[in-house]
Coordinates of C-alpha atoms in Angstrom, one line a residue:
M1035 CA 0.0 0.0 0.0
R1036 CA 1.3 3.4 -0.9
G1037 CA 1.0 4.7 2.6
D1038 CA 2.9 1.9 4.3
L1039 CA 5.9 2.7 6.5
V1040 CA 9.3 1.6 5.0
I1041 CA 11.9 0.3 7.5
V1042 CA 15.4 -0.5 6.4
V1043 CA 17.1 -3.1 8.6
P1044 CA 20.9 -3.2 8.1
G1045 CA 23.3 -6.1 8.6
I1046 CA 26.7 -6.5 10.3
M1047 CA 28.6 -3.2 10.3
G1048 CA 25.5 -1.4 9.1
T1049 CA 25.0 0.6 12.3
A1050 CA 27.6 2.8 14.0
L1051 CA 28.6 1.5 17.5
T1052 CA 30.0 4.3 19.6
R1053 CA 31.7 5.2 22.9
V1054 CA 31.9 8.8 24.0
G1055 CA 30.9 9.7 20.4
Q1056 CA 33.6 7.7 18.7
D1057 CA 32.6 5.1 16.2
V1058 CA 34.7 2.2 17.5
W1059 CA 34.1 -0.2 14.6
D1060 CA 35.0 2.4 11.9
L1061 CA 38.1 0.5 10.9
S1062 CA 40.4 3.4 10.1
L1063 CA 44.2 2.9 10.3
Q1064 CA 44.1 4.4 13.8
A1065 CA 41.4 2.0 14.9
I1066 CA 43.3 -1.0 13.5
G1067 CA 46.4 0.2 15.3
G1068 CA 44.4 0.2 18.5
I1069 CA 43.1 -3.3 17.9
L1070 CA 46.5 -4.7 17.2
G1071 CA 48.4 -2.8 19.9
S1072 CA 46.0 -2.4 22.9
T1073 CA 44.8 -5.3 25.0
R1074 CA 42.4 -2.8 26.6
T1075 CA 40.8 -1.9 23.3
R1076 CA 40.3 -5.6 22.4
E1077 CA 38.7 -6.3 25.8
M1078 CA 36.4 -3.3 25.3
L1079 CA 35.3 -4.5 21.9
K1080 CA 34.6 -8.1 23.1
L1081 CA 31.3 -9.2 24.7
Q1082 CA 31.2 -10.9 28.1
K1083 CA 31.2 -14.7 28.2
D1084 CA 27.9 -16.5 28.1
I1085 CA 26.0 -13.3 27.1
R1086 CA 23.6 -15.4 24.9
D1087 CA 20.5 -13.3 24.2
E1088 CA 21.1 -10.6 26.8
D1089 CA 22.4 -7.0 26.6
P1090 CA 26.1 -6.4 27.3
E1091 CA 27.4 -5.0 30.6
P1092 CA 30.1 -2.4 31.1
P1093 CA 32.8 -2.1 29.8
H1094 CA 31.5 -4.1 26.8
A1095 CA 28.3 -2.0 26.3
L1096 CA 28.4 0.4 23.3
D1097 CA 26.0 3.1 22.3
V1098 CA 24.0 2.6 19.1
G1099 CA 24.5 5.4 16.7
G1100 CA 22.9 5.9 13.3
A1101 CA 23.0 3.9 10.1
I1102 CA 26.2 3.8 8.1
F1103 CA 26.0 5.7 4.8
G1104 CA 29.5 5.1 3.5
P1105 CA 31.6 2.0 2.7
R1106 CA 32.5 -0.3 5.6
L1107 CA 34.0 -3.7 6.0
L1108 CA 34.9 -6.3 8.6
P1109 CA 38.0 -7.9 7.0
G1110 CA 37.6 -11.5 6.2
L1111 CA 33.8 -11.5 6.7
I1112 CA 31.7 -8.8 5.2
S1113 CA 31.8 -5.5 3.3
D1114 CA 29.1 -2.9 2.8
I1115 CA 28.8 0.0 0.3
G1116 CA 26.4 1.8 2.7
Y1117 CA 23.0 3.5 2.3
V1118 CA 23.9 6.9 0.8
G1119 CA 21.0 8.4 -1.1
L1120 CA 18.8 5.3 -0.7
R1121 CA 15.7 7.2 0.4
R1122 CA 16.1 9.7 -2.4
K1123 CA 16.7 6.9 -5.0
L1124 CA 13.5 5.2 -3.8
D1125 CA 11.6 8.5 -3.9
I1126 CA 10.1 8.1 -0.5
E1127 CA 9.1 11.0 1.8
P1128 CA 11.3 11.4 4.9
D1129 CA 8.5 10.8 7.4
R1130 CA 7.7 7.5 5.7
F1131 CA 11.3 6.1 5.7
V1132 CA 13.2 5.0 8.7
V1133 CA 16.3 2.9 9.4
F1134 CA 16.4 0.5 12.4
P1135 CA 19.7 1.0 14.2
Y1136 CA 20.9 -1.9 16.5
D1137 CA 23.9 -3.4 18.0
W1138 CA 24.8 -6.0 15.4
R1139 CA 27.1 -7.8 17.7
L1140 CA 24.2 -9.1 19.8
S1141 CA 22.0 -12.2 19.4
N1142 CA 19.5 -11.8 16.5
R1143 CA 16.8 -12.7 19.1
N1144 CA 17.8 -9.7 21.2
S1145 CA 17.8 -7.5 18.1
A1146 CA 14.4 -8.8 17.1
R1147 CA 12.9 -7.9 20.4
K1148 CA 14.2 -4.4 20.0
L1149 CA 12.8 -4.3 16.5
R1150 CA 9.4 -5.2 17.9
Q1151 CA 9.4 -2.2 20.2
F1152 CA 10.8 0.0 17.4
V1153 CA 8.0 -1.1 15.0
D1154 CA 5.3 -0.6 17.6
E1155 CA 6.4 3.0 18.3
R1156 CA 7.2 4.1 14.7
L1157 CA 4.2 2.5 13.0
S1158 CA 1.8 4.0 15.6
H1159 CA 3.3 7.4 15.1
W1160 CA 3.1 7.1 11.3
Q1161 CA -0.6 6.0 11.5
E1162 CA -1.5 8.9 13.7
T1163 CA 0.5 11.7 12.0
A1164 CA 0.4 10.9 8.3
D1165 CA -1.4 13.4 6.1
P1166 CA -4.7 11.8 5.2
A1167 CA -4.9 13.9 2.0
L1168 CA -1.7 12.3 0.8
Y1169 CA -2.1 8.9 2.4
P1170 CA -5.8 8.2 2.9
G1171 CA -5.1 4.6 4.0
A1172 CA -2.3 5.4 6.5
K1173 CA -4.5 4.6 9.5
D1174 CA -4.3 0.9 8.3
A1175 CA -0.7 1.1 7.3
K1176 CA 1.7 -1.8 7.8
V1177 CA 5.5 -2.1 7.5
V1178 CA 7.5 -2.7 4.3
F1179 CA 10.8 -4.2 5.4
L1180 CA 14.0 -3.8 3.3
C1181 CA 16.6 -6.0 4.9
R1182 CA 20.3 -6.2 4.1
S1183 CA 22.2 -9.4 4.9
M1184 CA 21.9 -10.5 8.5
G1185 CA 19.1 -7.9 8.9
G1186 CA 16.8 -10.3 7.2
L1187 CA 17.4 -12.9 10.0
V1188 CA 16.4 -10.2 12.6
V1189 CA 13.2 -9.5 10.6
R1190 CA 12.4 -13.2 10.1
Y1191 CA 12.6 -13.9 13.8
Y1192 CA 10.5 -10.8 14.5
T1193 CA 7.8 -11.7 11.9
E1194 CA 7.6 -15.4 12.6
V1195 CA 8.6 -16.1 16.2
L1196 CA 7.5 -12.8 17.8
G1197 CA 4.3 -12.5 15.7
G1198 CA 5.3 -9.4 13.8
W1199 CA 3.8 -10.7 10.6
E1200 CA 0.5 -9.1 11.7
K1201 CA 2.0 -5.6 11.2
T1202 CA 4.0 -6.5 8.1
R1203 CA 3.0 -5.9 4.5
S1204 CA 6.2 -7.3 2.9
V1205 CA 9.7 -8.4 3.6
T1206 CA 12.5 -8.0 1.1
T1207 CA 15.9 -9.5 1.8
L1208 CA 19.2 -8.8 0.0
G1209 CA 21.9 -11.3 0.5
T1210 CA 20.3 -12.7 3.7
P1211 CA 22.0 -16.0 4.8
F1212 CA 18.7 -17.9 5.5
S1213 CA 20.7 -21.0 6.4
G1214 CA 24.0 -19.4 7.4
S1215 CA 27.3 -18.6 5.6
V1216 CA 30.3 -20.8 5.2
K1217 CA 32.4 -17.7 5.0
A1218 CA 31.4 -16.9 8.7
L1219 CA 32.8 -20.3 9.6
R1220 CA 36.1 -19.5 7.8
F1221 CA 36.2 -16.2 9.7
L1222 CA 35.6 -17.8 13.1
T1223 CA 38.2 -20.5 12.5
G1224 CA 40.9 -17.9 11.7
Q1225 CA 41.2 -18.9 8.1
A1226 CA 39.9 -15.6 6.5
R1227 CA 41.5 -15.0 3.1
W1228 CA 43.8 -12.1 2.3
V1229 CA 43.7 -10.7 5.8
P1230 CA 47.2 -10.3 7.4
G1231 CA 47.8 -12.8 10.2
P1232 CA 47.9 -10.5 13.2
L1233 CA 44.9 -8.5 12.2
N1234 CA 43.0 -11.7 11.3
E1235 CA 43.7 -13.3 14.7
Q1236 CA 42.9 -10.2 16.7
I1237 CA 39.6 -9.5 14.9
R1238 CA 38.6 -13.2 15.1
E1239 CA 39.4 -13.2 18.8
I1240 CA 37.1 -10.2 19.4
C1241 CA 34.2 -11.3 17.1
S1242 CA 34.1 -14.9 18.2
T1243 CA 32.4 -13.5 21.4
Y1244 CA 29.5 -12.1 19.3
P1245 CA 26.3 -14.2 19.4
S1246 CA 25.2 -12.8 16.0
L1247 CA 28.2 -14.4 14.3
G1248 CA 27.6 -17.7 15.9
Q1249 CA 24.0 -17.6 14.5
L1250 CA 25.6 -17.4 11.0
I1251 CA 27.2 -20.8 11.2
P1252 CA 25.6 -22.8 8.4
T1253 CA 22.9 -25.3 9.1
Y1254 CA 22.5 -26.8 5.6
R1255 CA 24.7 -29.8 4.6
I1256 CA 28.1 -28.2 4.2
V1257 CA 30.5 -31.0 5.4
L1258 CA 32.0 -33.2 2.6
D1259 CA 32.2 -36.6 4.3
E1260 CA 33.8 -39.6 2.6
E1261 CA 31.5 -42.2 4.3
N1262 CA 28.2 -40.3 4.5
G1263 CA 28.3 -37.9 1.5
R1264 CA 27.4 -34.3 2.3
V1265 CA 26.2 -33.8 5.9
A1266 CA 25.4 -31.0 8.3
L1267 CA 28.0 -29.7 10.7
D1268 CA 27.9 -31.5 14.1
S1269 CA 28.7 -29.7 17.4
R1270 CA 30.8 -32.8 18.3
T1271 CA 33.2 -31.9 15.5
P1272 CA 36.2 -30.1 17.0
L1273 CA 36.7 -26.8 15.3
E1274 CA 39.5 -24.6 16.6
G1275 CA 38.1 -21.1 17.6
V1276 CA 34.5 -22.3 17.5
D1277 CA 32.8 -23.3 20.8
P1278 CA 30.4 -26.2 20.3
W1279 CA 27.6 -24.2 21.9
M1280 CA 27.9 -21.7 18.9
I1281 CA 27.0 -24.5 16.5
E1282 CA 24.2 -25.7 18.7
E1283 CA 22.9 -22.2 19.1
S1284 CA 22.9 -21.6 15.3
V1285 CA 20.8 -24.8 14.8
R1286 CA 18.4 -23.7 17.6
F1287 CA 18.0 -20.2 16.1
F1288 CA 17.2 -21.4 12.6
T1289 CA 15.0 -24.2 13.8
D1290 CA 13.0 -21.7 15.9
I1291 CA 12.3 -19.7 12.8
D1292 CA 11.5 -22.7 10.6
N1293 CA 9.1 -24.2 13.2
A1294 CA 7.4 -20.8 13.6
I1295 CA 7.0 -20.5 9.8
Q1296 CA 5.4 -24.0 9.6
K1297 CA 3.0 -23.2 12.5
N1298 CA 2.0 -19.8 11.1
D1299 CA 1.5 -21.2 7.6
A1300 CA -0.8 -23.8 9.0
L1301 CA -2.8 -21.4 11.2
H1302 CA -2.8 -18.2 9.1
G1303 CA -1.9 -19.2 5.6
R1304 CA 1.4 -18.9 3.7
H1305 CA 0.6 -15.5 2.2
R1306 CA 0.4 -13.5 5.4
Y1307 CA 2.8 -11.0 3.9
A1308 CA 4.8 -10.8 0.7
L1309 CA 8.3 -12.2 0.7
F1310 CA 10.9 -11.1 -1.8
A1311 CA 14.5 -12.5 -1.8
F1312 CA 17.3 -10.8 -3.8
G1313 CA 20.7 -12.3 -4.1
G1314 CA 24.0 -12.4 -6.0
D1315 CA 24.9 -15.7 -7.9
K1316 CA 27.9 -14.9 -10.2
H1317 CA 30.9 -14.9 -7.8
R1318 CA 33.1 -17.5 -6.3
T1319 CA 31.7 -18.2 -2.8
D1320 CA 32.6 -20.7 -0.1
Q1321 CA 30.0 -23.6 -0.3
A1322 CA 31.4 -26.5 1.8
I1323 CA 34.0 -27.7 4.2
S1324 CA 36.0 -30.9 4.7
F1325 CA 38.2 -32.3 7.4
P1326 CA 41.4 -33.8 5.9
M1327 CA 43.0 -36.2 8.4
G1328 CA 45.3 -34.4 10.8
S1329 CA 44.9 -30.9 9.2
K1330 CA 42.8 -27.8 9.5
P1331 CA 39.4 -27.6 7.9
R1332 CA 39.5 -27.1 4.2
F1333 CA 37.0 -24.8 2.5
H1334 CA 35.5 -25.5 -1.0
S1335 CA 33.8 -23.2 -3.5
D1336 CA 31.9 -26.2 -5.0
F1337 CA 30.8 -29.7 -4.2
S1338 CA 33.1 -31.6 -6.6
K1339 CA 34.8 -33.3 -3.6
S1340 CA 31.5 -34.7 -2.3
T1341 CA 31.0 -38.5 -2.3
D1342 CA 27.3 -38.0 -2.8
L1343 CA 26.8 -38.8 -6.5
N1344 CA 23.9 -36.3 -6.8
D1345 CA 26.3 -33.5 -5.8
R1346 CA 28.7 -34.3 -8.7
Y1347 CA 26.1 -33.1 -11.2
L1348 CA 25.2 -29.9 -9.6
P1349 CA 25.7 -26.8 -11.7
S1350 CA 28.7 -24.8 -10.6
P1351 CA 27.4 -23.2 -7.4
R1352 CA 28.3 -19.6 -6.7
G1353 CA 26.9 -16.7 -4.7
D1354 CA 27.6 -13.1 -3.9
G1355 CA 31.1 -13.7 -2.6
T1356 CA 29.9 -14.0 1.0
V1357 CA 26.7 -16.1 1.0
S1358 CA 26.0 -19.0 -1.3
H1359 CA 23.1 -18.9 -3.7
L1360 CA 21.6 -21.9 -1.8
A1361 CA 21.8 -20.1 1.5
Q1362 CA 20.2 -16.9 0.1
T1363 CA 17.1 -18.9 -0.8
P1364 CA 14.3 -18.9 2.0
P1365 CA 14.0 -22.4 3.4
E1366 CA 10.3 -22.7 2.6
W1367 CA 11.0 -22.0 -1.1
S1368 CA 11.4 -25.1 -3.2
S1369 CA 14.0 -23.9 -5.6
T1370 CA 17.0 -21.5 -6.0
G1371 CA 15.2 -20.4 -9.1
Q1372 CA 12.7 -18.4 -7.0
P1373 CA 14.9 -15.5 -5.7
L1374 CA 15.6 -12.6 -8.0
W1375 CA 19.3 -12.8 -8.9
L1376 CA 21.6 -9.8 -9.4
D1377 CA 25.1 -9.4 -10.9
S1378 CA 26.3 -7.7 -7.7
R1379 CA 28.6 -8.9 -5.0
H1380 CA 27.4 -8.9 -1.3
A1381 CA 28.5 -5.3 -0.6
D1382 CA 26.5 -3.7 -3.3
L1383 CA 23.2 -5.7 -3.4
M1384 CA 21.1 -2.9 -2.0
N1385 CA 22.7 -0.1 -4.1
A1386 CA 22.7 -1.8 -7.5
D1387 CA 20.6 0.1 -10.1
K1388 CA 18.4 -3.0 -10.9
A1389 CA 17.8 -3.6 -7.2
I1390 CA 16.8 0.0 -6.7
E1391 CA 14.3 -0.3 -9.5
Q1392 CA 12.7 -3.3 -7.9
L1393 CA 12.8 -1.9 -4.4
K1394 CA 11.0 1.2 -5.6
R1395 CA 8.2 -1.0 -7.1
I1396 CA 7.9 -2.9 -3.8
C1397 CA 7.6 0.3 -1.8
D1398 CA 5.0 1.7 -4.2
D1399 CA 3.1 -1.6 -4.3
V1400 CA 3.7 -2.1 -8.0
P1401 CA 4.3 -5.6 -9.6
L1402 CA 8.0 -6.5 -10.0
A1403 CA 9.9 -6.8 -13.2
Q1404 CA 11.1 -10.4 -13.7
A1405 CA 14.7 -10.0 -14.8
L1406 CA 17.4 -8.4 -12.7
S1407 CA 20.6 -10.2 -13.8
S1408 CA 22.3 -9.1 -17.0
E1409 CA 23.1 -11.5 -19.8
H1410 CA 26.7 -11.5 -18.7
P1411 CA 27.6 -14.1 -16.0
V1412 CA 30.7 -12.3 -14.9
G1413 CA 32.3 -13.3 -11.6
V1414 CA 34.6 -10.8 -9.8
E1415 CA 37.2 -11.6 -7.1
L1416 CA 39.3 -9.2 -5.1
P1417 CA 40.9 -9.1 -1.7
D1418 CA 39.4 -7.6 1.5
V1419 CA 42.7 -6.1 2.6
A1420 CA 45.8 -5.0 0.8
V1421 CA 49.1 -3.4 1.7
A1422 CA 49.7 0.2 0.7
G1423 CA 52.0 0.6 -2.3
E1424 CA 52.1 -3.1 -3.0
P1425 CA 50.3 -4.7 -6.0
F1426 CA 47.2 -6.7 -5.6
E1427 CA 45.0 -8.5 -8.2
I1428 CA 41.4 -8.2 -9.4
W1429 CA 40.0 -11.0 -11.5
A1430 CA 36.9 -11.2 -13.6
T1431 CA 35.8 -14.6 -14.9
N1432 CA 33.2 -15.7 -17.5
A1433 CA 33.7 -12.3 -19.2
E1434 CA 33.5 -12.0 -23.0
A1435 CA 36.3 -10.0 -24.6
S1436 CA 33.7 -7.7 -26.1
L1437 CA 32.9 -6.3 -22.6
R1438 CA 36.4 -4.6 -22.6
L1439 CA 36.3 -4.6 -18.8
R1440 CA 37.8 -1.8 -16.8
V1441 CA 38.4 -1.2 -13.1
R1442 CA 38.2 2.1 -11.3
R1443 CA 38.9 3.2 -7.7
L1444 CA 36.5 5.5 -5.9
A1445 CA 37.1 7.5 -2.8
E1446 CA 34.6 7.5 0.0
N1447 CA 32.8 10.5 -1.4
G1448 CA 32.4 8.6 -4.7
R1449 CA 35.0 10.6 -6.7
C1450 CA 36.9 8.5 -9.2
V1451 CA 40.7 8.7 -8.5
W1452 CA 41.9 6.0 -10.9
D1453 CA 40.6 4.1 -13.9
E1454 CA 42.4 1.4 -16.0
E1455 CA 41.6 -1.2 -18.5
M1456 CA 41.7 -4.9 -17.3
R1457 CA 43.9 -7.2 -19.3
P1458 CA 42.3 -10.2 -21.1
C1459 CA 44.0 -13.5 -20.1
G1460 CA 42.2 -16.0 -22.2
D1461 CA 39.4 -18.4 -21.2
D1462 CA 37.1 -15.4 -20.7
T1463 CA 39.2 -14.1 -17.8
F1464 CA 40.3 -10.5 -17.2
R1465 CA 43.0 -9.4 -14.7
A1466 CA 44.2 -6.0 -13.3
E1467 CA 47.1 -5.3 -11.0
V1468 CA 46.3 -2.4 -8.7
R1469 CA 48.2 -0.3 -6.2
A1470 CA 46.7 2.1 -3.7
E1471 CA 47.6 4.3 -0.8
S1472 CA 46.2 3.7 2.7
G1473 CA 42.5 4.1 3.0
R1474 CA 39.1 2.5 2.5
W1475 CA 38.3 2.4 -1.2
T1476 CA 35.4 1.2 -3.4
L1477 CA 36.6 -0.8 -6.4
E1478 CA 34.3 -0.9 -9.4
V1479 CA 34.6 -3.3 -12.3
Y1480 CA 32.6 -2.1 -15.3
S1481 CA 32.1 -2.4 -19.0
P1482 CA 32.2 0.7 -21.2
T1483 CA 30.3 -1.2 -24.0
V1484 CA 27.3 -2.5 -22.1
K1485 CA 25.5 -1.6 -18.9
Y1486 CA 27.5 -3.8 -16.5
V1487 CA 29.0 -2.8 -13.1
C1488 CA 30.1 -4.7 -10.0
R1489 CA 31.4 -3.0 -6.8
D1490 CA 33.0 -4.0 -3.5
V1491 CA 35.1 -2.4 -0.7
I1492 CA 38.8 -2.9 0.1
L1493 CA 40.8 -1.8 3.1
V1494 CA 44.4 -0.7 2.3
V1495 CA 46.7 -0.6 5.3

């Protein structure tokens, strides 16, 4: 309905967490220096042991600031282009558009309870104050949720377990890990790619105390087992850096949502609100894990090592670089063909032009267009972290030579500071070697011949 309230729910790193006005998770070079050099800083950023679904106590408590509107990343796990200009792009009036800020470190159950209070207050205010001449149906307004990444899990718990579906018109997810993310498991076991060892270990040590990350441990069949084929991760499997309770808690969290969906479907019907899932499916993404004898877990971007014969014939599975295409599909949907797929990587799913077109239709209650992805199945790969002045590589695969791909580097204000042609390497592959000074940069792979662009964020230290 045109008069519904639009609420954006960010994911990890999408809300500023502050102490004495300082954004402590804005990973500038100074902040990284504090994490690496100060035990006191690391202890402050951790959460207390056995916090589970509760709020943190001092000195671990942080103030919740506003939404992040510029590029951010948590090296080894997630990156985010931000929400700059989103309301304007969607052409929504300021009073009808709000962002739910929350402490993304905490349990998603905790955040869902806070979302319930937020919705109760904001929706009532909108229903009472909206101009009836402009919004004649506002007194019966509901909520249109736009959810980035983990924000979709917060909303799903709110709508299904806490009964929030009664106040919900629609839920749109972008890159939400409905059954977890193998990349989160890589991060928690200290095997993040490209992140320098000391930084990798210190950030892992801090973030392994966050219940929200434990609730991203995958629950679908990710383990390649020689005897049993592909199976789910078991809490009895020893994983360095991952407490067994985190695996058990992830299973409980997703099971609570799945059980609530089944119960609500049976009592109230499946179409209680509209559900839209957007995702990325072009980029190499961790899909599975194996346990070679006497060595660390090994991560796989496909199921070719599976002993389950059915897995051998799966099409090459990909994702958005962070979440697999399988995990971006709501569990009650029967096929990965049902989500709307984009060319984008995880960082840019909410800002891509084709996504904006569809989100505007959803907010205006207009039927969706059916095609989001271009005809070019290009996959892009780049590091999360690089060293200032030293070369690093950007690769594009499945890219026809006619695309003449280029890469450019954008400052945080969006200004282009460098633009170069990528070199074709044969086999539909392009490569560029890039150097950059210290800072947080957006890298954009694009074609000057067709309408194609793919963005992500890199931290240069």
